[in-house]
Coordinates of C-alpha atoms in Angstrom, one line a residue:
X1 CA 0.0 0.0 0.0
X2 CA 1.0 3.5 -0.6
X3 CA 2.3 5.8 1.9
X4 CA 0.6 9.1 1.4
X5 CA 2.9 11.9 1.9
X6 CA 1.5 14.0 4.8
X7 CA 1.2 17.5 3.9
X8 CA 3.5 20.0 5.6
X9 CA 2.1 22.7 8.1
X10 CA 1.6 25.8 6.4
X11 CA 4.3 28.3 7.0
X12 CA 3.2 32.1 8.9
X13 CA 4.1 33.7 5.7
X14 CA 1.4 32.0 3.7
X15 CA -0.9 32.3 6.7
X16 CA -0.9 35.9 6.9
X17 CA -1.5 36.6 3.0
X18 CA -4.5 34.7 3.1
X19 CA -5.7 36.7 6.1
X20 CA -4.7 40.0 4.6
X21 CA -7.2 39.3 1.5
X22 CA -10.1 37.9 4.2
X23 CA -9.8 40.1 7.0
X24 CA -11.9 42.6 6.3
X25 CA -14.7 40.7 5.3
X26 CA -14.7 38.9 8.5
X27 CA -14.6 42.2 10.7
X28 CA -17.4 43.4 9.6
X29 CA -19.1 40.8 11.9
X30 CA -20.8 42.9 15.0
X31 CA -19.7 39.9 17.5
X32 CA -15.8 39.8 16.2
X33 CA -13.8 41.4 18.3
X34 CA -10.0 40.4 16.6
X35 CA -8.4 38.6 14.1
X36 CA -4.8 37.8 14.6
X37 CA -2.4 34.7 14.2
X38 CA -1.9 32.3 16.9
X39 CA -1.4 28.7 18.0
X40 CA -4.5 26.5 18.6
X41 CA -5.9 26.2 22.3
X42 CA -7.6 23.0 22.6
X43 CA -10.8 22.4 25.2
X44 CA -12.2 23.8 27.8
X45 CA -9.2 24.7 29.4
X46 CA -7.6 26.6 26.3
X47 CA -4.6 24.2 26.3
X48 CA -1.3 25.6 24.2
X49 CA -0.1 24.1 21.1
X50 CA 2.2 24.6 18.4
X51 CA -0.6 24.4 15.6
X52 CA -0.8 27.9 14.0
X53 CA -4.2 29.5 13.4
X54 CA -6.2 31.8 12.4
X55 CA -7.6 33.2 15.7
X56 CA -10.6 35.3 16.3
X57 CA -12.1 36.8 19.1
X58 CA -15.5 37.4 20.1
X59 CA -17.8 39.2 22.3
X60 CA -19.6 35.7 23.0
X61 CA -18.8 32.4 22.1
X62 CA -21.5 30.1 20.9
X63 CA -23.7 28.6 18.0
X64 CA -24.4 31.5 15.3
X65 CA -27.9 30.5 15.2
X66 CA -28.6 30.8 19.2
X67 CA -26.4 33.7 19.4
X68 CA -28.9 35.3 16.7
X69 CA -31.7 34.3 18.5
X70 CA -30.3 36.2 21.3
X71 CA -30.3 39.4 19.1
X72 CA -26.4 38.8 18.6
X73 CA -25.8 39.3 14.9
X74 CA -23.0 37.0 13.8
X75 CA -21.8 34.5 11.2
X76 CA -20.2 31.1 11.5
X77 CA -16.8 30.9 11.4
X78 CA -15.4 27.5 9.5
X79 CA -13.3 25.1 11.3
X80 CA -10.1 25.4 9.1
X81 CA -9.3 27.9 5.8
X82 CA -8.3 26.8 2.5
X83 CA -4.8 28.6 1.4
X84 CA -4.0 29.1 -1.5
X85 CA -1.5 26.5 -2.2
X86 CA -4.3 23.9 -1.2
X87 CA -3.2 23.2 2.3
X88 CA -5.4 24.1 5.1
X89 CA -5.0 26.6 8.8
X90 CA -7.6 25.5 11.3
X91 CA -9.5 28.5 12.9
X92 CA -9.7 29.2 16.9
X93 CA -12.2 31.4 18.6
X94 CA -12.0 32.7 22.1
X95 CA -14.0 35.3 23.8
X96 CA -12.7 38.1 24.8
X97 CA -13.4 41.8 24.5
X98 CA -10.9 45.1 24.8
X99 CA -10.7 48.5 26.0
X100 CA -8.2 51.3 25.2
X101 CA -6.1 51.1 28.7
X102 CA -7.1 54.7 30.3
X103 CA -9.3 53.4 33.0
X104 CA -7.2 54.7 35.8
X105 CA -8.1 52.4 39.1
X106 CA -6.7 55.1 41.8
X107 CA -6.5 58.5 41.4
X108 CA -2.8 59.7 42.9
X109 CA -2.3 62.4 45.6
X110 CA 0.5 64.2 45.4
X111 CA 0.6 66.2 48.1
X112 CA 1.6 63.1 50.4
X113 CA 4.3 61.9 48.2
X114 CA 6.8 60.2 51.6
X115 CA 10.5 61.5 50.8
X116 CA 11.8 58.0 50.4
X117 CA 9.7 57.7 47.0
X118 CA 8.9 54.2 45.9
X119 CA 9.4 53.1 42.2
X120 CA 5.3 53.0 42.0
X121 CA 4.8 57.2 43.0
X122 CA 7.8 58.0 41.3
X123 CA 5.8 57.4 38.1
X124 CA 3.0 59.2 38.8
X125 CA 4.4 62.4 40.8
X126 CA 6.2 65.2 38.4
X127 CA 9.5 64.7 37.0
X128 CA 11.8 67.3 36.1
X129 CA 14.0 65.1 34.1
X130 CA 11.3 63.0 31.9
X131 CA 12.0 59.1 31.3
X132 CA 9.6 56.5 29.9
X133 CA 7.4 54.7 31.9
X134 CA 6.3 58.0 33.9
X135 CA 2.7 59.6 33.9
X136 CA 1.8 61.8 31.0
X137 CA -1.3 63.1 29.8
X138 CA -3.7 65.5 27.6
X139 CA -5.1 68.0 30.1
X140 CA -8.7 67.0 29.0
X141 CA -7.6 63.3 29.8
X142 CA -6.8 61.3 33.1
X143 CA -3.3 59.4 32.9
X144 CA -1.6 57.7 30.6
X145 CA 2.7 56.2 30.4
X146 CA 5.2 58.6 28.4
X147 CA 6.3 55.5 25.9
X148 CA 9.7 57.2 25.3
X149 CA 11.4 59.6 23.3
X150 CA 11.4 60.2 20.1
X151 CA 12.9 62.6 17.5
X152 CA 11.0 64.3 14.5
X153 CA 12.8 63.1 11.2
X154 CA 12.6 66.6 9.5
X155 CA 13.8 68.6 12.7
X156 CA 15.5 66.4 15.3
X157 CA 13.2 67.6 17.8
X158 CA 13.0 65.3 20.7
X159 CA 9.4 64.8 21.1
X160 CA 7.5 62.7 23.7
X161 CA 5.8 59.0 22.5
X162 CA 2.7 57.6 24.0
X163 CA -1.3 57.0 22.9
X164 CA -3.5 58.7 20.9
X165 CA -6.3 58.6 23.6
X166 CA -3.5 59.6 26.0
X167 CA -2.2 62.2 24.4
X168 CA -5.3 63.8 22.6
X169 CA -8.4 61.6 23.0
X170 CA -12.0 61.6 22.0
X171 CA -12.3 65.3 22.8
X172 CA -8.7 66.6 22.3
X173 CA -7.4 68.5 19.1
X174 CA -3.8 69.2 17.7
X175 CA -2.2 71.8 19.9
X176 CA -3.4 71.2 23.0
X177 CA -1.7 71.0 26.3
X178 CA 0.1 67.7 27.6
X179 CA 0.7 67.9 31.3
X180 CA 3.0 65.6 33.5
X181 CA 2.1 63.9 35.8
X182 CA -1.3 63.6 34.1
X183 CA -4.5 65.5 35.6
X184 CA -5.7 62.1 37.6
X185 CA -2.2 62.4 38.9
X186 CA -1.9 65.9 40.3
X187 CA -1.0 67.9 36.7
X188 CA -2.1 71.1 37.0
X189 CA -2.1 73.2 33.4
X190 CA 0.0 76.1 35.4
X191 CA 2.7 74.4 36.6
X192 CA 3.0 70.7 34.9
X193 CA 2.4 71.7 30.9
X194 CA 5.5 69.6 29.3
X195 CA 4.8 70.4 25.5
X196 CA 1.6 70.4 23.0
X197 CA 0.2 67.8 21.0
X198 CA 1.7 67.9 17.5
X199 CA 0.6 64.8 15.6
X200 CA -1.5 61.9 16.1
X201 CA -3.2 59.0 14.7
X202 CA -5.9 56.2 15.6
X203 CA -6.2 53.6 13.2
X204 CA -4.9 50.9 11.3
X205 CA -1.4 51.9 11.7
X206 CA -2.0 52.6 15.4
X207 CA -3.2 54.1 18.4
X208 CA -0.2 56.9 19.1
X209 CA 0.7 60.7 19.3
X210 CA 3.5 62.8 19.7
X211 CA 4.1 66.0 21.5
X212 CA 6.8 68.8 22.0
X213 CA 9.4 68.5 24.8
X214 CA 9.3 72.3 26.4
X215 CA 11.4 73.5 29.7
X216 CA 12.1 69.8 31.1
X217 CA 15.5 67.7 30.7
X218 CA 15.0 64.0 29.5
X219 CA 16.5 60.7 29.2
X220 CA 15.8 58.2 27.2
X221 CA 16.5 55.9 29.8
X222 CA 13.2 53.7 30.4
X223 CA 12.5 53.5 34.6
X224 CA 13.0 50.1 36.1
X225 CA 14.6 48.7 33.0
X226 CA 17.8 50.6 32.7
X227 CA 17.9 50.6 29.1
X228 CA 16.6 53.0 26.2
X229 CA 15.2 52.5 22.7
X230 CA 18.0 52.4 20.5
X231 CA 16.5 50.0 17.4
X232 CA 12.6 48.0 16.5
X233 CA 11.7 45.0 15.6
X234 CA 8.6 43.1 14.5
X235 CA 7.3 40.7 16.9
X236 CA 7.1 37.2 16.7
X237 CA 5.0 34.5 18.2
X238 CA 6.7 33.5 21.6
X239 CA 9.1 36.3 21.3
X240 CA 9.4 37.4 25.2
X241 CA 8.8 41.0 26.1
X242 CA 8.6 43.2 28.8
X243 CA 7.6 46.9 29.6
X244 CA 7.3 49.6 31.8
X245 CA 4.1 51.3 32.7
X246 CA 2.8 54.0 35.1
X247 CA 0.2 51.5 36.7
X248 CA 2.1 48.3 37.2
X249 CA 5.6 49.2 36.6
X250 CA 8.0 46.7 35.0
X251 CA 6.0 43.5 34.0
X252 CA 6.9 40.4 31.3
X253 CA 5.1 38.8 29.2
X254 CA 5.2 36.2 25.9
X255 CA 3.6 37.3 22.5
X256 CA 1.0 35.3 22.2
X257 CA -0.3 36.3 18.7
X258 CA 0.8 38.6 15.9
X259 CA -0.6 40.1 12.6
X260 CA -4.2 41.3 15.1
X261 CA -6.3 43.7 14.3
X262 CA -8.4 44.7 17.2
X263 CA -11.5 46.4 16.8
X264 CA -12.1 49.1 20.2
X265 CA -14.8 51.6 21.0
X266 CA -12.7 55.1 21.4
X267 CA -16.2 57.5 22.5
X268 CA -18.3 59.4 21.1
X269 CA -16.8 61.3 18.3
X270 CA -14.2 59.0 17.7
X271 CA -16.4 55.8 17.3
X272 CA -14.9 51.7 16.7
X273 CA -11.5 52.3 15.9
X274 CA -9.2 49.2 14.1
X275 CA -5.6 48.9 15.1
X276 CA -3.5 46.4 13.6
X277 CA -1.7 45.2 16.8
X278 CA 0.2 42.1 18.6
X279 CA -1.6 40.4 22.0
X280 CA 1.0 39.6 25.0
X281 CA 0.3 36.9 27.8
X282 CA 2.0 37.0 30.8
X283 CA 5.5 35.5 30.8
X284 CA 5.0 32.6 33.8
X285 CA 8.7 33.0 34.7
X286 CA 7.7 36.4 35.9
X287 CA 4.6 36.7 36.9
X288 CA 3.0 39.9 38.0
X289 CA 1.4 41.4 41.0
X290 CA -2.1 40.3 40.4
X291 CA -1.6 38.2 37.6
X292 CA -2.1 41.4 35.9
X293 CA 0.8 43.0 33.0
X294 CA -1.4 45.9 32.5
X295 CA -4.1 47.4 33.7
X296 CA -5.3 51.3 33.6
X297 CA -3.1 54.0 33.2
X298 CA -0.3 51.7 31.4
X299 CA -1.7 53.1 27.6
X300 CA 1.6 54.3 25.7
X301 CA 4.1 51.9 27.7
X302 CA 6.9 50.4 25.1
X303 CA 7.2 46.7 25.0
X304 CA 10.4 45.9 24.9
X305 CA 12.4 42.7 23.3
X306 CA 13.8 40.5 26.1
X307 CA 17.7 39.8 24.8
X308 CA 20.6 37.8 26.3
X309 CA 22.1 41.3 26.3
X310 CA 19.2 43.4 28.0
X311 CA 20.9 46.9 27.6
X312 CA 20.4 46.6 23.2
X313 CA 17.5 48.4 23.4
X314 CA 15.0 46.3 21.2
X315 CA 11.4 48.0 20.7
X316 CA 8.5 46.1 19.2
X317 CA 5.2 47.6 20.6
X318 CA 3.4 50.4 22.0
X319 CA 0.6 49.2 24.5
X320 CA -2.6 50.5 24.2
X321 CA -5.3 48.0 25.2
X322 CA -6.0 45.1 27.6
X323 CA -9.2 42.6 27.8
X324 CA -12.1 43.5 29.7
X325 CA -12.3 40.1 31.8
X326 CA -11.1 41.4 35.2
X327 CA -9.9 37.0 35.8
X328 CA -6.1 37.1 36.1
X329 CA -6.3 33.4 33.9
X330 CA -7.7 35.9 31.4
X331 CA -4.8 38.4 31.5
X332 CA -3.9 39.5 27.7
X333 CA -2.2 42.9 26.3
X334 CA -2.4 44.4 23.1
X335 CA 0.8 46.9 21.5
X336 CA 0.6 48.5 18.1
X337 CA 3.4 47.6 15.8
X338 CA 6.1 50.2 16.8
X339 CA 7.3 50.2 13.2
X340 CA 4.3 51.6 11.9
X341 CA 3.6 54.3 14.7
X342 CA 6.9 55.8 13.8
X343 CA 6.5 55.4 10.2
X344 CA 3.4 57.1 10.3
X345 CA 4.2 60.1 12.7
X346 CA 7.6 60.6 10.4
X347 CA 9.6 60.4 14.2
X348 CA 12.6 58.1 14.9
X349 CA 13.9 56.1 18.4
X350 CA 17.3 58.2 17.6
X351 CA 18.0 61.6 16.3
X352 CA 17.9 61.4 12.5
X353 CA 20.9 64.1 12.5
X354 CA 22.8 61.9 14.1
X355 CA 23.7 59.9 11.1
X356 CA 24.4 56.3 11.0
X357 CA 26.8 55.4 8.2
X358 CA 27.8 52.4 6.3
X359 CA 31.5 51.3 7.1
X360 CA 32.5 52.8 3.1
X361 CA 30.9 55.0 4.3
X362 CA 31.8 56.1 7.4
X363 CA 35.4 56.2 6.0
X364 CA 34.9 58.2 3.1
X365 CA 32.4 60.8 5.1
X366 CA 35.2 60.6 7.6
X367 CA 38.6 61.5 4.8
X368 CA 36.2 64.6 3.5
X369 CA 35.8 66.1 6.9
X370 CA 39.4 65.4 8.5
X371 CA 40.7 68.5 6.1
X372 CA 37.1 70.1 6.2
X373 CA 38.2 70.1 10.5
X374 CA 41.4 71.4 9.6
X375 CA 40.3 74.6 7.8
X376 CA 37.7 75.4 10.2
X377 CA 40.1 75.3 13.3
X378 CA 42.5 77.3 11.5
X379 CA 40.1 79.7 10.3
X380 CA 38.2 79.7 13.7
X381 CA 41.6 80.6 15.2
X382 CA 42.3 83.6 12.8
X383 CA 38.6 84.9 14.2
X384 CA 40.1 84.6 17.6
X385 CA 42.6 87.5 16.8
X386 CA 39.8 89.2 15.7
X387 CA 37.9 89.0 18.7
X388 CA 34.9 87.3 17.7
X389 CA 32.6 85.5 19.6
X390 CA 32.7 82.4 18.4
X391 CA 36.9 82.3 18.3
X392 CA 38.5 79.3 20.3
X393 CA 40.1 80.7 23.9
X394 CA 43.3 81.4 24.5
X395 CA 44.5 77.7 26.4
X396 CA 45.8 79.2 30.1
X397 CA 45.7 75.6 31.6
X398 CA 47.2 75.5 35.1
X399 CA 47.3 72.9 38.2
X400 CA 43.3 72.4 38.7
X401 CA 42.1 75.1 36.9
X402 CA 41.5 75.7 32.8
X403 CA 40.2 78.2 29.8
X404 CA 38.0 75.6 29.0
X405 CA 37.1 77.2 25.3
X406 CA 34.9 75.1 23.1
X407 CA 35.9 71.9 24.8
X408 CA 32.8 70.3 25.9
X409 CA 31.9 67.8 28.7
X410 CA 35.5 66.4 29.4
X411 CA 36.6 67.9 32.2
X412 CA 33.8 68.4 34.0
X413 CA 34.3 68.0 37.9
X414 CA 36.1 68.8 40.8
X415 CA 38.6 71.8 40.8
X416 CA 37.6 72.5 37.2
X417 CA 36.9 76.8 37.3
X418 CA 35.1 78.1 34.4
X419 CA 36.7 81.9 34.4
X420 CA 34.4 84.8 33.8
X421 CA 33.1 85.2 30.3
X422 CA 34.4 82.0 29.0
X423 CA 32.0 80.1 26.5
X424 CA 31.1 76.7 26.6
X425 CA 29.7 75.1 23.6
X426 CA 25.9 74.3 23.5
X427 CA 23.8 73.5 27.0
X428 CA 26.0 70.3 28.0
X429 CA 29.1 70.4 26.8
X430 CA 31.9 72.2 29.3
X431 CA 32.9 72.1 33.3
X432 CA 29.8 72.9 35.5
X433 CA 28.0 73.3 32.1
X434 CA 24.6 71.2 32.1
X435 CA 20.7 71.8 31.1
X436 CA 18.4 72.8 28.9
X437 CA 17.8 70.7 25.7
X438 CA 20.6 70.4 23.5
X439 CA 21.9 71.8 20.5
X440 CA 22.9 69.2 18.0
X441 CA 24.1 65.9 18.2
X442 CA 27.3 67.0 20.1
X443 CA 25.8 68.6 22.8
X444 CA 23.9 65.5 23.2
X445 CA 26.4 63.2 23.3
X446 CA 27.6 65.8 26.2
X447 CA 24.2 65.6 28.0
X448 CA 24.3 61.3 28.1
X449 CA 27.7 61.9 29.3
X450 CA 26.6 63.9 32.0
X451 CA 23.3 61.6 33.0
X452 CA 25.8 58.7 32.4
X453 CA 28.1 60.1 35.2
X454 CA 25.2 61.1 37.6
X455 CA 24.1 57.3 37.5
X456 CA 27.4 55.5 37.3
X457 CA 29.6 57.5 39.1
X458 CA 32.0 60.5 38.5
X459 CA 34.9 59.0 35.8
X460 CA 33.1 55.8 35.6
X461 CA 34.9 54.0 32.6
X462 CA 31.5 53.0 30.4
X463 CA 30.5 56.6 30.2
X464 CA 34.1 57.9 29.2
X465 CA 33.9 55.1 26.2
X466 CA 30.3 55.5 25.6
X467 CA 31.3 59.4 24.6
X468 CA 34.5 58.7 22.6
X469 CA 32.2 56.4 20.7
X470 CA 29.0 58.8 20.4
X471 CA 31.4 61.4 19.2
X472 CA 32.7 59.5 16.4
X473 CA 29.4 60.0 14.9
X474 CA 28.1 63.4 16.0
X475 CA 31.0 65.2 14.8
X476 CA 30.1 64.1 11.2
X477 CA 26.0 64.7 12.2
X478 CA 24.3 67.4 9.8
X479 CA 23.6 70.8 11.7
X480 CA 26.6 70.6 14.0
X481 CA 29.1 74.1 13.4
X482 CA 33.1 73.7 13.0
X483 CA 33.0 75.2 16.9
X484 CA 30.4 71.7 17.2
X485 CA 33.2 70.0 15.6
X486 CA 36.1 71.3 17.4
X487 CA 34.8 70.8 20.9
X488 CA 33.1 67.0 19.6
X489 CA 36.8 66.3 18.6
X490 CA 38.5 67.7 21.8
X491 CA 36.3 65.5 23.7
X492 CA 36.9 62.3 22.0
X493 CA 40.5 62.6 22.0
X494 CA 40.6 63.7 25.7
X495 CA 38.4 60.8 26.7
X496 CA 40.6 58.2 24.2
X497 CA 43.6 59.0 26.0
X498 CA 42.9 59.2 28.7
X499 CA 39.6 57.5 30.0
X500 CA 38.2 57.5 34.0
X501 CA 40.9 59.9 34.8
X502 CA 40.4 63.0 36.8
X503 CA 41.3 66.1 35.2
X504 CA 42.9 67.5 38.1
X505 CA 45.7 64.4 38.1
X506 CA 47.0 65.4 34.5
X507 CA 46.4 69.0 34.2
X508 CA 49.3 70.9 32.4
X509 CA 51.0 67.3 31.3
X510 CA 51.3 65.7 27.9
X511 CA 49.3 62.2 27.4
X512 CA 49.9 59.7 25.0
X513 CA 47.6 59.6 21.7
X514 CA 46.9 57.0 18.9
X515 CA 47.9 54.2 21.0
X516 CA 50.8 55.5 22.8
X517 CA 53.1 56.7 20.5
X518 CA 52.2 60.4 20.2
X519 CA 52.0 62.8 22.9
X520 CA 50.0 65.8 23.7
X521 CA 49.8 68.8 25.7
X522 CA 46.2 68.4 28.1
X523 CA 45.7 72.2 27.9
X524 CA 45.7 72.0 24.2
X525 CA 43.2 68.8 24.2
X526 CA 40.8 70.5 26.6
X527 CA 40.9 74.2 24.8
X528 CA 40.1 72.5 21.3
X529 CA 43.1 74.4 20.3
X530 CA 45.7 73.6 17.8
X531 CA 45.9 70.6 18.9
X532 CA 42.3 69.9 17.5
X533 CA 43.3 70.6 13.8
X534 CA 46.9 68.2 14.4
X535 CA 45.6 65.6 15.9
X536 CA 42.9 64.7 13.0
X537 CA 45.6 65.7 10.7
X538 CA 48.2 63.1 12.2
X539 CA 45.9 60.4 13.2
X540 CA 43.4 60.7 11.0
X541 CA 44.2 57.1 9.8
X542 CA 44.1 55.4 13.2
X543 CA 41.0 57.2 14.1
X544 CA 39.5 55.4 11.1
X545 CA 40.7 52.0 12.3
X546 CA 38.9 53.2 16.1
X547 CA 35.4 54.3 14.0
X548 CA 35.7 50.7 12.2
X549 CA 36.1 48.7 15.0
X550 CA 32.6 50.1 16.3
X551 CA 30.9 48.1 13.4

């Protein structure tokens, strides 16, 4: 007798191109809630199994014809789907339902905030140096979670990340005042305003908004989870995740189903919104206070890829819903893609000026600007004798003091005495030298410097490298000046020769450069003086080799 070849399971790819052409169709159905991708639960119990699907979700589960009868207008939904090569994907249907995750479920005092501040009221008093996973919301609104931060692609403008119904809502309109902490947090329109709402969308391509960063500080650092946004990713099924929310803080969970679009009532004006989407279960290794991995007041969180090496910085979703069934066996979260909300609000997880660059790149871009340094030091320094504004200071380095001219964030510390009059270059970079939002991508390098030492330590060794490797790129960023150049380069060489070393212990001397076998005067270094335009001149070649070993 013949064997007959069994067919093999149908891959996610050919899955989700049949659901792309059906979708629609099926969501016009009043009782379907979703329609994702998922493996098949089996029984009463909704046992796991690696059998993909095609998964709805319903407002009640049942025989079409009884639902009907029950005034529930529905369709049936067939046991499996024909693909187009033939082979069939069984179907799954679970009830569940979903609301937009701005039901707050206590409203925060603030006027008995205890001085020794746990993690929870930290996130939902006012900070004056934003970070994601804090309260932020429209003054119209209640509370929602800053997601993170964000730069407009045209501009560079750091801009703040969360929800549409956060950030603007059913009543809300472009313009309007963001507040932090939110109003169901303490945010008062005369003291907390933190920007305006400048873009927003709710709809297939998500459930987010942006708004202006104006008179805070920020880090990009997200609370609890000491790492920041640096890259995205789309998620895959079982991929593990995690996020941090004003409501209940740091929590993990397991993707559970991808390619979703959720269907969710938004008010009034707004009407049934649908938002193509990812659902997250909770990760059992970690399971949450409650059971629960979000809850109210948690809308605009950033779910985050779980990697051996946690500090990469992997985003895949922005939360905006949960399901309504209050049972912690229940507990599901639902994220919009995070490469569509920033597709479609034209903003990036890093500043766009700051250029990234191909390794050819990188090396040609860095040939061009070696001699373009040159002439701008030397001219800078013929401005000096003229007495302009913007000339590099004279170097007058003694024991523990310095000119510090346009030399940015290097020698910032003890014993370091900024003399009357002397300029430092943008908000961050110089001694003593810090706040404000910065300038270009030097001055920001400067600032994570700064934040870097405040949370490390003073001359810790990963911020000293962290800089020297920042700098590599800023100094060739669009919008930064020669003077942004000059004090970029002073810092990186300062820092590459001498890294986690106090000022104060090599003040006046010569270090070594380029790997030991050049030497340079500190004064010079620190002053971006001539030793600016030298040192890119002379070493221009092993600073290449540096910049390539990065990639």
């Amino acid at each position: 007798m013949a064997k007959v070849k069994k067919k093999s399971a149908p891959s996610i790819e050919m899955v989700r191109r049949y659901l792309d052409a059906h979708r629609d169709r099926w969501l016009q159905d009043p009782n379907i809630t979703s329609i994702g991708i998922g493996y098949k639960k089996y029984g009463e119990t909704n046992e796991p199994s690696n059998d993909l699907c095609i998964q709805f979700t319903v407002k009640k589960k049942g025989d079409p014809g009884l639902l009907q009868a029950e005034g529930i207008a529905t369709h049936p939904i067939t046991p499996e789907c024909t693909l187009e090569d033939g082979s069939a994907v069984p179907t799954d249907i679970l009830e569940r339902e979903y609301k937009p995750s701005w039901q707050i479920i206590e409203r925060f005092d603030r006027a008995f905030v205890p001085e020794d501040v746990p993690d929870y009221l930290i996130r939902r008093k006012r900070n004056d140096v934003l970070s994601p996973g804090i309260s932020v919301s429209n003054y119209r609104e209640s509370a929602g979670t800053l997601g993170t931060v964000v730069y407009d692609n045209d501009t560079g403008d750091p801009m703040i990340l969360s929800n549409w119904h956060v950030l603007q809502g059913d009543d809300g309109e472009i313009g309007d005042a963001i507040l932090q902490p939110g109003p169901y947090d303490g945010g008062r329109m005369a003291q907390d305003q933190v920007g305006s709402l400048v873009r927003s969308h709710v709809g297939r391509d998500g459930d987010c908004a942006v708004c202006t960063i104006e008179d805070r500080e920020y880090d990009e650092t997200i609370l609890g989870m000491d790492l920041h946004a640096e890259q995205v990713a789309d998620p895959e099924l079982g991929d593990k995740v995690w996020k941090s929310g004003r409501t209940t803080g740091v929590t993990h969970g397991i993707i559970s189903r991808v390619d979703v679009v959720t269907k969710l009532y938004y008010g009034i004006n707004t009407g049934i919104r649908e938002i193509y989407s990812f659902e997250v279960e909770p990760d059992p290794d970690y399971p949450a206070d409650r059971g629960e991995i979000s809850m109210g007041g948690d809308s605009g969180s950033l779910w985050m890829a779980k990697t051996e090496d946690e500090e990469r910085g992997i985003a895949i979703g922005l939360h905006f819903a949960g399901e309504t069934n209050p049972s912690p066996a229940a507990e599901h979260a639902v994220a919009c893609y995070i490469r569509k909300v920033l597709d479609k609000l034209n903003v990036s997880l890093i500043d766009p000026l700051e250029e990234t660059f191909t390794e050819e790149e990188l090396i040609l871009s860095l040939a061009t600007e070696v001699d373009k340094l040159r002439d701008d030091v030397m001219a800078l320094e013929e401005y000096a004798f003229e007495n302009m504004k913007q000339g590099i200071q004279t170097p007058a380095v003694g024991k523990g003091e310095c000119s510090c001219g346009s030399f940015p964030n290097a020698v910032a510390g003890e014993a370091i005495v900024e003399p009357e009059g002397v300029k430092v270059y943008g908000n961050w970079c110089g001694p003593g030298h810090s706040g404000g939002t910065p300038v270009d991508a030097v001055d920001r390098v400067c600032m994570k410097h700064d934040r870097c030492y405040s949370k490390k330590g003073y001359l810790n060794c990963d911020c000293d490298r962290e800089l020297v490797r920042g700098m590599a790129k800023a100094v060739l960023s669009r919008g930064v000046s020669a003077a942004g150049r000059i004090a970029g380069t002073a810092a990186a060489t300062y820092f590459s020769a001498a890294p986690c070393v106090s000022y104060t212990r090599i003040a006046g001397k010569y270090i070594p450069v380029g790997g030991g076998t050049s030497r340079v005067h500190v004064g010079d270094i620190v002053n971006g003086g001539r030793s600016a335009y030298r040192f890119v001149k002379r070493k221009g070649r092993k600073l290449v080799k540096k910049i390539r070993n990065l990639f």
